[in-house]
CSV table of C-alpha atoms in Angstrom, one decimal:
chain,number,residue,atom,x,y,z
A,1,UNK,CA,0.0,0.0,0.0
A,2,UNK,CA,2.9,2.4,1.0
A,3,UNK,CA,4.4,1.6,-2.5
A,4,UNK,CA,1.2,1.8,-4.2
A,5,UNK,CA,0.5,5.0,-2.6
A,6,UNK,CA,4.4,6.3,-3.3
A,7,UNK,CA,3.6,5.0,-7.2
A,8,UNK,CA,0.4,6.9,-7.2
A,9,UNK,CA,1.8,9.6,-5.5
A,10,UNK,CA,4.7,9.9,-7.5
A,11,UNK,CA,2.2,9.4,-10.4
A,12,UNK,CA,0.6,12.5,-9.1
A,13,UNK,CA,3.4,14.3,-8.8
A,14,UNK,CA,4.9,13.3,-12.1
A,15,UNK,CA,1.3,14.0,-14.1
A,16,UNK,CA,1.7,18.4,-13.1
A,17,UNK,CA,5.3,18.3,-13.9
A,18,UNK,CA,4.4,16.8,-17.1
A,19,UNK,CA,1.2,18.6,-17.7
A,20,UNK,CA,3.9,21.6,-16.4
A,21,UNK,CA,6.4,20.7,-19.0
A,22,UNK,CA,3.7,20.6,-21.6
A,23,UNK,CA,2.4,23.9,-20.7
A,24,UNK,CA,5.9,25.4,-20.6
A,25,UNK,CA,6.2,24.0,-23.8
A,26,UNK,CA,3.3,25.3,-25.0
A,27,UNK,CA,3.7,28.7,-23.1
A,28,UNK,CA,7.3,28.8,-24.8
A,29,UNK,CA,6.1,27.9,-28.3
A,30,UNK,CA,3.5,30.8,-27.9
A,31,UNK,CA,6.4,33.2,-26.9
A,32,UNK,CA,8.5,32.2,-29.4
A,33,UNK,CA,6.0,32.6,-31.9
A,34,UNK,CA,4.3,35.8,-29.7
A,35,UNK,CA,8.5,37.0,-30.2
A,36,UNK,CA,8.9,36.3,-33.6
A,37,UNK,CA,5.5,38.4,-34.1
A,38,UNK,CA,6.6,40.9,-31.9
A,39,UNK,CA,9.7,41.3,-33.5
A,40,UNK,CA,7.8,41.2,-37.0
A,41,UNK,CA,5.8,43.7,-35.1
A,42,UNK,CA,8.6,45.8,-34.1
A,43,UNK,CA,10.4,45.9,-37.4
A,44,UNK,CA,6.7,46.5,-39.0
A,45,UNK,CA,6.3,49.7,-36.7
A,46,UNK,CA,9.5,50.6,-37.1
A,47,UNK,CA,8.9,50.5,-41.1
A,48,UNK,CA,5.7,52.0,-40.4
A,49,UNK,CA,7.1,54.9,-38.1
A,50,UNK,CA,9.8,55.7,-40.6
A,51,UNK,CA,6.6,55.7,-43.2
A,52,UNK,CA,5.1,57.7,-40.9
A,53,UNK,CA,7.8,59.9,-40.9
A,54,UNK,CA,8.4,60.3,-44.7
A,55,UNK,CA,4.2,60.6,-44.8
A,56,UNK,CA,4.5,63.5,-42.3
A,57,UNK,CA,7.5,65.2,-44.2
A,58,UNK,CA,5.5,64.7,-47.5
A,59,UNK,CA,2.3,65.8,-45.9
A,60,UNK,CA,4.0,69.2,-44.4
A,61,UNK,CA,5.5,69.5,-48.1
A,62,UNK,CA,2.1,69.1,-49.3
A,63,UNK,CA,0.8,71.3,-47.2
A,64,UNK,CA,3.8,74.0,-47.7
A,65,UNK,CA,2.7,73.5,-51.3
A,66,UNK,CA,-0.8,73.8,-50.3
A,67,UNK,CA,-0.7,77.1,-48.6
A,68,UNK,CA,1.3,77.9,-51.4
A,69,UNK,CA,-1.2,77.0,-54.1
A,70,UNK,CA,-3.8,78.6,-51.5
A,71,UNK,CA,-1.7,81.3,-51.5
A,72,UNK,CA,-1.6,81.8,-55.3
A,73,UNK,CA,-4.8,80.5,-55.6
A,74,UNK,CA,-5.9,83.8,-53.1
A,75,UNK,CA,-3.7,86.0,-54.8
A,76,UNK,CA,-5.5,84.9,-58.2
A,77,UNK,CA,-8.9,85.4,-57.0
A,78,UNK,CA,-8.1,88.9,-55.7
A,79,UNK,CA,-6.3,89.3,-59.0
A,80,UNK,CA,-9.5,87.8,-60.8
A,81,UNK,CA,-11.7,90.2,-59.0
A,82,UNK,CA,-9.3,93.2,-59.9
A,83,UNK,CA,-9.1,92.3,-63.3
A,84,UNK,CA,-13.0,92.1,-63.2
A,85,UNK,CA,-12.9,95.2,-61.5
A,86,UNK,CA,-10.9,96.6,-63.8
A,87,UNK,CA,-13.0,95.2,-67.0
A,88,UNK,CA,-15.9,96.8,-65.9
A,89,UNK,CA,-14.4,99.9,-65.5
A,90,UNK,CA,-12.7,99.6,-68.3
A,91,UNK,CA,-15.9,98.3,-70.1
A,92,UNK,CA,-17.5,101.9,-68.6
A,93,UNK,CA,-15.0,103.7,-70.0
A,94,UNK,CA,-15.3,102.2,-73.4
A,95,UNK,CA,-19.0,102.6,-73.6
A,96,UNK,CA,-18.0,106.3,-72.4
A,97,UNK,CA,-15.1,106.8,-75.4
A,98,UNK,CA,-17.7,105.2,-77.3
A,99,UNK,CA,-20.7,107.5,-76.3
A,100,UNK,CA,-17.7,110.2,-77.0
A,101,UNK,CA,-16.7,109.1,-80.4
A,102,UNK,CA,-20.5,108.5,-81.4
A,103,UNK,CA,-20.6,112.5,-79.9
A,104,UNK,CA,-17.4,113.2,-81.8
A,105,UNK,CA,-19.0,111.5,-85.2
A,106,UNK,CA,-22.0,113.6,-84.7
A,107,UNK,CA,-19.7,116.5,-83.8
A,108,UNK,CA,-17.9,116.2,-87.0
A,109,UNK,CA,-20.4,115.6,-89.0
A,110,UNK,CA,-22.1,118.6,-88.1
A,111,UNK,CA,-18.5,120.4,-88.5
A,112,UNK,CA,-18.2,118.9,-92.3
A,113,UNK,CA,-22.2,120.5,-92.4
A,114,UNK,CA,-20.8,123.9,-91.1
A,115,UNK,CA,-17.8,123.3,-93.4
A,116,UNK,CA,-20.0,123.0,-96.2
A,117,UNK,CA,-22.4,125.5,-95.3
A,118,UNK,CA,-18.8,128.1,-94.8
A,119,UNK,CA,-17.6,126.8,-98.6
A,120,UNK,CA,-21.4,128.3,-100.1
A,121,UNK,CA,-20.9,131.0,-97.9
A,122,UNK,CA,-17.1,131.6,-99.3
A,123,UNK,CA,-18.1,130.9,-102.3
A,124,UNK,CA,-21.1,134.0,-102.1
A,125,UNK,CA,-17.8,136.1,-100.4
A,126,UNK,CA,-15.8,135.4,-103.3
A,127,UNK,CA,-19.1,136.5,-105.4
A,128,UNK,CA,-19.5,139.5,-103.2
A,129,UNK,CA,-15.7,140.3,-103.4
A,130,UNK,CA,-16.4,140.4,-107.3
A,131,UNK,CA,-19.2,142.0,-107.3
A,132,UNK,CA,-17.8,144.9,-104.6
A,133,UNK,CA,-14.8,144.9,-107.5
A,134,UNK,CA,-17.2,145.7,-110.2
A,135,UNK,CA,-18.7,148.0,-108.1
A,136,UNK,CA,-15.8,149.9,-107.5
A,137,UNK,CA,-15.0,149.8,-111.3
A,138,UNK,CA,-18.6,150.8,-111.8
A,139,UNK,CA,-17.8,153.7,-109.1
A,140,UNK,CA,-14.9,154.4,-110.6
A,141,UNK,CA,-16.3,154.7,-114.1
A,142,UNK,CA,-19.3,156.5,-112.9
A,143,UNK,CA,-17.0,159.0,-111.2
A,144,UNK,CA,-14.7,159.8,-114.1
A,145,UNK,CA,-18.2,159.9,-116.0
A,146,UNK,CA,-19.2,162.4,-113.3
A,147,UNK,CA,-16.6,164.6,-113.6
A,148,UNK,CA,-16.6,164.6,-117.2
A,149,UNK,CA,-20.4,165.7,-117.0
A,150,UNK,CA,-18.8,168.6,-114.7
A,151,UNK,CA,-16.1,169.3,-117.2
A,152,UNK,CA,-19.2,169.1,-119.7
A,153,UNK,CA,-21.3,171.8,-117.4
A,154,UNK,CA,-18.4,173.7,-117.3
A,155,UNK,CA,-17.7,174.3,-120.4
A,156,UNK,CA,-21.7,174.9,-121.1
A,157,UNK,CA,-21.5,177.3,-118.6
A,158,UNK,CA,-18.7,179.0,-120.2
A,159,UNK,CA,-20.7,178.8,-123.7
A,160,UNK,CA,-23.1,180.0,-122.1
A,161,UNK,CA,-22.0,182.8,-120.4
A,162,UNK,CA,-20.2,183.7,-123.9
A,163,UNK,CA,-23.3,183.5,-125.8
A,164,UNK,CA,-25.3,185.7,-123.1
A,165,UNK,CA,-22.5,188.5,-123.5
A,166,UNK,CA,-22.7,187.8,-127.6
A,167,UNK,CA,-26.1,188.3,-127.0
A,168,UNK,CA,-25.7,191.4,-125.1
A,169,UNK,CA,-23.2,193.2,-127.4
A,170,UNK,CA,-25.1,192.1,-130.8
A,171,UNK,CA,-28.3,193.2,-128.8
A,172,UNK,CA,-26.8,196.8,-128.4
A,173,UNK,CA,-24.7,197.0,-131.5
A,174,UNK,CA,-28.2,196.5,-133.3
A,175,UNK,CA,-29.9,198.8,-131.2
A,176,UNK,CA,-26.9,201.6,-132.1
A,177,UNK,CA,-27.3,200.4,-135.9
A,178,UNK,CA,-30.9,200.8,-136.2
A,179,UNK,CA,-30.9,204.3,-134.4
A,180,UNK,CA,-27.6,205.4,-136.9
A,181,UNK,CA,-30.0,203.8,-139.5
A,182,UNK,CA,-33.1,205.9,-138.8
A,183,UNK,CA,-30.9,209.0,-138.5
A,184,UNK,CA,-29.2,208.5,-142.0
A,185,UNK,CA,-33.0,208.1,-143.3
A,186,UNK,CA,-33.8,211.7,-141.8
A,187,UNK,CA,-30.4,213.0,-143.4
A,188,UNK,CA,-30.9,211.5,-146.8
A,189,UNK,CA,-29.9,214.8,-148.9
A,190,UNK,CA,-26.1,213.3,-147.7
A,191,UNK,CA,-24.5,211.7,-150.6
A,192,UNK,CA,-24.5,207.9,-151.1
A,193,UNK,CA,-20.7,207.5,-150.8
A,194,UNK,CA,-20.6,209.7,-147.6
A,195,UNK,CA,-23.3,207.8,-146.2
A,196,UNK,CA,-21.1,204.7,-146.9
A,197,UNK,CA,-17.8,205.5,-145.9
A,198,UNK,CA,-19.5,207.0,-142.3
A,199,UNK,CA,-21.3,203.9,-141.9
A,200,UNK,CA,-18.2,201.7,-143.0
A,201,UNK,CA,-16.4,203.9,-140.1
A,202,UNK,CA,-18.8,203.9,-137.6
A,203,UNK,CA,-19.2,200.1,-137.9
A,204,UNK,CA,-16.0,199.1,-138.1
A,205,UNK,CA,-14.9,199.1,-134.3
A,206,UNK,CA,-18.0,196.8,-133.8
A,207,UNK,CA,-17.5,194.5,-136.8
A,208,UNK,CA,-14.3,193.8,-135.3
A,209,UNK,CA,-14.9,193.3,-132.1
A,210,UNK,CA,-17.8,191.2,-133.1
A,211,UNK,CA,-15.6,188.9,-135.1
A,212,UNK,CA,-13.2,188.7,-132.5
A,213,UNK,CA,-15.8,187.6,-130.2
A,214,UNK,CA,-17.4,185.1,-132.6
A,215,UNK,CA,-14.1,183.8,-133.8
A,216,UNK,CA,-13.0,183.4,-130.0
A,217,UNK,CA,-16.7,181.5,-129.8
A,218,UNK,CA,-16.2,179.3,-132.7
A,219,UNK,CA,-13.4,178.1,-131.0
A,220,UNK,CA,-14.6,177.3,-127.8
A,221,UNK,CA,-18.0,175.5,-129.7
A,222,UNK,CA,-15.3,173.3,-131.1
A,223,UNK,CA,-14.5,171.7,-127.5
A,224,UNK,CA,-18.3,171.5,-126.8
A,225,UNK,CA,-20.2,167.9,-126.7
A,226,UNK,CA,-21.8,166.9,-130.1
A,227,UNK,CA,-25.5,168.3,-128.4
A,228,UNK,CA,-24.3,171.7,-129.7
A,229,UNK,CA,-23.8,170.9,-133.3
A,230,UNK,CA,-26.8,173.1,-134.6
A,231,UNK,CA,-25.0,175.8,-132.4
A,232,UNK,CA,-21.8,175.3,-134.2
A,233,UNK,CA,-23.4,175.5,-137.7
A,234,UNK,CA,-25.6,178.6,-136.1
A,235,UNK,CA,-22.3,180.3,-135.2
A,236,UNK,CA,-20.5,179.0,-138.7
A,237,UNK,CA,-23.6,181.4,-140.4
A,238,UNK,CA,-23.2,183.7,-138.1
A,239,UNK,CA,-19.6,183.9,-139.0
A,240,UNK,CA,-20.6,183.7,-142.8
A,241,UNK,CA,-23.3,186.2,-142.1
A,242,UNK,CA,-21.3,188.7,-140.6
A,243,UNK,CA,-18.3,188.8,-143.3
A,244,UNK,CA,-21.3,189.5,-146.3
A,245,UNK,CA,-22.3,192.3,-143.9
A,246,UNK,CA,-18.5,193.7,-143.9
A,247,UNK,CA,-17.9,192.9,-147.5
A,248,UNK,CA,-21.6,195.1,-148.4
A,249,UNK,CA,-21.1,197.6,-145.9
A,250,UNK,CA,-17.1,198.4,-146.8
A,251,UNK,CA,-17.6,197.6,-150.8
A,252,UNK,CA,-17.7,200.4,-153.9
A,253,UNK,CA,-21.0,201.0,-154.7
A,254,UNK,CA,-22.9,199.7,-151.8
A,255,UNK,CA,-26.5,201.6,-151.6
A,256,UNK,CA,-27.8,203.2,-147.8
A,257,UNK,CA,-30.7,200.8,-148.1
A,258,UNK,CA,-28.5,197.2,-147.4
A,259,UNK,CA,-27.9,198.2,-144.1
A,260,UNK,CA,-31.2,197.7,-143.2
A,261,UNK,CA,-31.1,194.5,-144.5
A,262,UNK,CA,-28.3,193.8,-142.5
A,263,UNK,CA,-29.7,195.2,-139.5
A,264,UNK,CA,-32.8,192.4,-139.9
A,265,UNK,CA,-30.4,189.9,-140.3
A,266,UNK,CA,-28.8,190.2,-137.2
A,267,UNK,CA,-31.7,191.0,-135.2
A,268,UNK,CA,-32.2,187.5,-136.8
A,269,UNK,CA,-29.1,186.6,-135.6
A,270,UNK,CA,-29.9,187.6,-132.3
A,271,UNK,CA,-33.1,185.5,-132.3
A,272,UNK,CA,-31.5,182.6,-133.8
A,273,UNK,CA,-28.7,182.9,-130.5
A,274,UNK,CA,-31.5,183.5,-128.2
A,275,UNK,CA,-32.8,180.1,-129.0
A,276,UNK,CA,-29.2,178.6,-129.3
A,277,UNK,CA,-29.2,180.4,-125.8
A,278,UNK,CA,-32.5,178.7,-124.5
A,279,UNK,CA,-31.1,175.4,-125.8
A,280,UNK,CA,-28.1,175.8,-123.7
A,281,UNK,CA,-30.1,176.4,-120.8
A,282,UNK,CA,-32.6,173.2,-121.3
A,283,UNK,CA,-29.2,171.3,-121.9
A,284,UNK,CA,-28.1,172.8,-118.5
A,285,UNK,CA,-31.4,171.7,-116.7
A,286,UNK,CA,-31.0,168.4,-118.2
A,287,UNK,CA,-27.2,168.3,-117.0
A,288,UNK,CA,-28.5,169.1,-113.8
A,289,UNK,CA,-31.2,166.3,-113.4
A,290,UNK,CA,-28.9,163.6,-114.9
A,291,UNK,CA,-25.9,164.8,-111.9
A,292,UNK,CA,-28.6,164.5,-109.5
A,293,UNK,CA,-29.5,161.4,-110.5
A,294,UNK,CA,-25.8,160.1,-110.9
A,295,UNK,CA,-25.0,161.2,-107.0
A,296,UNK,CA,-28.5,159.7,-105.9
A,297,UNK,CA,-27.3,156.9,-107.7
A,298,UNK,CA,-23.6,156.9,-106.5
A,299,UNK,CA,-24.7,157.8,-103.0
A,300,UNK,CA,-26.9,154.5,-103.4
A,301,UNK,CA,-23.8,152.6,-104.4
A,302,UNK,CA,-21.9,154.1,-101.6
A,303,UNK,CA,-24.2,152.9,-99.1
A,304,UNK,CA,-24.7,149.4,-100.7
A,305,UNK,CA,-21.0,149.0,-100.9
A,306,UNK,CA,-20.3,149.9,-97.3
A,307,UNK,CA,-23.1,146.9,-96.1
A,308,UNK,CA,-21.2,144.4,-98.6
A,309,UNK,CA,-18.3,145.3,-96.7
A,310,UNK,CA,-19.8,145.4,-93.6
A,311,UNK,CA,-21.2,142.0,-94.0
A,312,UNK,CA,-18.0,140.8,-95.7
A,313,UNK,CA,-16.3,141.2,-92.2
A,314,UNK,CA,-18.7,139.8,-90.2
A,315,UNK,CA,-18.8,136.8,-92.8
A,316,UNK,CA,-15.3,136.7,-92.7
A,317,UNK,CA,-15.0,136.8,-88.6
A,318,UNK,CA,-17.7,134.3,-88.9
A,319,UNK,CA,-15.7,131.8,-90.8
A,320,UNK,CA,-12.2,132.1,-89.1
A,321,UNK,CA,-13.7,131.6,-86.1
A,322,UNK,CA,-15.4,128.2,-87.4
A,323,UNK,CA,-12.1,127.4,-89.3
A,324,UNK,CA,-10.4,128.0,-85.4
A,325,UNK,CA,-13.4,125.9,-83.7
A,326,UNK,CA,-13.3,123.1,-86.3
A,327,UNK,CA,-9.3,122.5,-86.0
A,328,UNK,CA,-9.6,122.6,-82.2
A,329,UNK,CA,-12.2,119.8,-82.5
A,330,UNK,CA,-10.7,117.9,-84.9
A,331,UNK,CA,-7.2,118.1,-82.7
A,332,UNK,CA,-9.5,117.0,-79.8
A,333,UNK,CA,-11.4,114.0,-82.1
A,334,UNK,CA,-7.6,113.2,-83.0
A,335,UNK,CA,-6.7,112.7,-79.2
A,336,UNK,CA,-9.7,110.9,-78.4
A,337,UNK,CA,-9.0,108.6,-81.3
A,338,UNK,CA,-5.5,108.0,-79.7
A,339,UNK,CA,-6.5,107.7,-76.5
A,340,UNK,CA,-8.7,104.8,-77.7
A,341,UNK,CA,-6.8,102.9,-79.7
A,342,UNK,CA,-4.2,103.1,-76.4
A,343,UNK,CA,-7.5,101.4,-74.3
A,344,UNK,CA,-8.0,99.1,-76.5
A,345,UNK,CA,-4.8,97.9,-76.5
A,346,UNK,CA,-4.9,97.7,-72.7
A,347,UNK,CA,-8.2,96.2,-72.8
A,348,UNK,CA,-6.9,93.4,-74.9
A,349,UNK,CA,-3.5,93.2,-73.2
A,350,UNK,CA,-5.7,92.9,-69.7
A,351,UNK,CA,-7.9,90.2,-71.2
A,352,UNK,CA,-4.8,88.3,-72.8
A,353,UNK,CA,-3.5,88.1,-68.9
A,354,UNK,CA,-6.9,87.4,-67.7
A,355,UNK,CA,-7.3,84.4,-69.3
A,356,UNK,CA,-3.5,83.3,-68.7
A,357,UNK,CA,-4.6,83.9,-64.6
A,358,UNK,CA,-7.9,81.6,-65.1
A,359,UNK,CA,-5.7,79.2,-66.5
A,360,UNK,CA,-3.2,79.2,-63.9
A,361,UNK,CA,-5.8,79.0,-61.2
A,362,UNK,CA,-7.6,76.0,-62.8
A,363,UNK,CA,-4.4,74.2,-63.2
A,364,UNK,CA,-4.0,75.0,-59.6
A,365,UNK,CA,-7.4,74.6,-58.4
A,366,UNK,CA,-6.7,70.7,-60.2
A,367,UNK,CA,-3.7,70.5,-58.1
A,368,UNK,CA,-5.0,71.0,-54.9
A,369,UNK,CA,-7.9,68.5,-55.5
A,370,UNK,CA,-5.2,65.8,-56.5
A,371,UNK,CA,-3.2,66.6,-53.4
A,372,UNK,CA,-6.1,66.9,-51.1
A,373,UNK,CA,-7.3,63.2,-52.6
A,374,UNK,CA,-3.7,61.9,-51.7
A,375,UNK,CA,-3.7,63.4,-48.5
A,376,UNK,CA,-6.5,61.9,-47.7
């Protein structure tokens, strides 16, 4: 029993420290294997921390670039919103240069209006400038006209003044003849050849002085107008008239009864001068109205050359100060057109970058989506 019990109890004692030895068997198998995964474990985290690492260093690169991109991508919007900013203002101003070269067109085109409304009005000062030169001619030709009719009047005047005093002398020379003649006719017992040679005598300081006179008259008739031609031939008989008288009254044999001829010839005389006389004052009445008329007329001329002149300077002020006003507005249209075409060329140069920036920022809006899609 003692041996049975120390067999059984050494079989107790044997069956822990086996099922002990299995179990440390076990237990060591499991740590071996619970090392081997630990040390896989180990080497696994240690790959992993140094991915870590290299993730975090690419993830703050990443996010340097991000900023960056955030950054530009900032910078672009404000720079998109400036240039939009800046295209609608710009876009103002052009519809304003527009509105302003629409004015300026209108502008001009009422200038070329004006222009050709100055050439017709040029052209009527250039038609007035010729017509004020014929006028002047016609002035001109109707003063040397006007002092020829003065010249003319003055010379009628003379005539006239020489006929009156013909008049005047024949007119008493007759008057002494007929009273000689009626005293010869109570003293007819004289002798015929007395009677003559008294008469002849008596006669002879008027007969001279009378052809003097006439002579001196003939010549001034010469420079007369060609109106007085009937009192040229008038005073060509007279002349005629008075050298029969001489040649009867001074000849042999001439009878006491031919003077009294004579004497009704040149009371003849003297009616024919009296009419040459009333002629010469109708011709000076009608000299008279026609220089009246002539300086109503010139006086008329006068006056409408002084307004053509008058409104030749305003007309000409007029048009110099459109000519000044039209090159000041075409110097003006002339900046505005160069101030426009500079716009537009900023406009387009503004656009051209525009478009470059939306590019730029959708290639970098692309970006950050890929990097945000890694990062994550």
């Amino acid at each position: 029993r003692v041996e049975l019990k120390t067999k059984d109890a050494s079989l107790d004692a044997e069956e822990p420290t086996r099922v002990f030895q299995e179990y440390k068997e076990k237990i060591s198998a499991r740590l071996e294997k619970v090392q081997a995964e630990g040390a896989r474990l180990e080497s696994y985290i240690i790959r992993s921390e140094k991915e870590r690492k290299n993730l975090n260093e690419k993830c703050a690169i990443y996010r340097k670039h991000l900023d960056i991109q955030e950054e530009q991508l900032r910078q672009l919007r404000e720079e998109n919103y400036n240039a939009k900013e800046e295209i609608i203002t710009l876009e103002a101003k052009n519809s304003e240069m527009i509105s302003t070269l629409n004015q300026s067109n209108q502008k001009i085109f009422e200038l070329e209006k004006e222009l050709n409304e100055n050439r017709s009005v040029l052209k009527e000062k250039n038609v007035l400038v010729s017509e004020n030169a014929e006028l002047r001619a016609l002035n001109a030709q109707q003063h040397n006209e006007l002092k020829l009719c003065h010249q003319e009047i003055e010379n009628l005047r003379r005539e006239l003044n020489l006929a009156e005093t013909i008049l005047s002398k024949l007119s008493l020379s007759t008057s002494e003849e007929f009273n000689w003649h009626n005293l010869k006719r109570q003293q007819s017992t004289l002798s015929t050849k007395e009677a003559v040679s008294e008469s002849c005598e008596s006669n002879k300081p008027s007969t001279a002085s009378l052809s003097i006179e006439l002579s001196m008259k003939e010549a001034e008739i010469g420079k007369s107008h060609a109106n007085l031609t009937a009192c040229k031939t008038a005073e060509h008989l007279l002349n005629d008239n008075e050298r029969k008288e001489r040649r009867r009254l001074c000849g042999p044999g001439t009878e006491p009864v031919k003077l009294i001829k004579t004497q009704g010839g040149k009371l003849k005389k003297c009616q024919h001068l009296e009419l040459v006389s009333k002629q010469f004052g109708k011709e000076r009445q009608r000299f008279k109205k026609e220089i009246e008329k002539l300086r109503v007329k010139l006086a008329k001329l006068d006056n409408e050359n002084l307004s053509l002149k008058t409104s030749m300077a305003q007309r000409t002020g007029q048009f110099k100060s459109m000519q000044e006003e039209l090159s000041a507005k075409t110097l003006k249209i002339n900046t505005l057109q160069q101030e426009m075409v500079k716009k537009s060329s900023q406009l387009s140069a503004l656009k051209k970058e525009l478009e470059e920036k939306a590019v730029a920022y959708s290639a970098s809006t692309a970006r950050s989506t890929e990097l945000k899609q890694e990062l994550m």
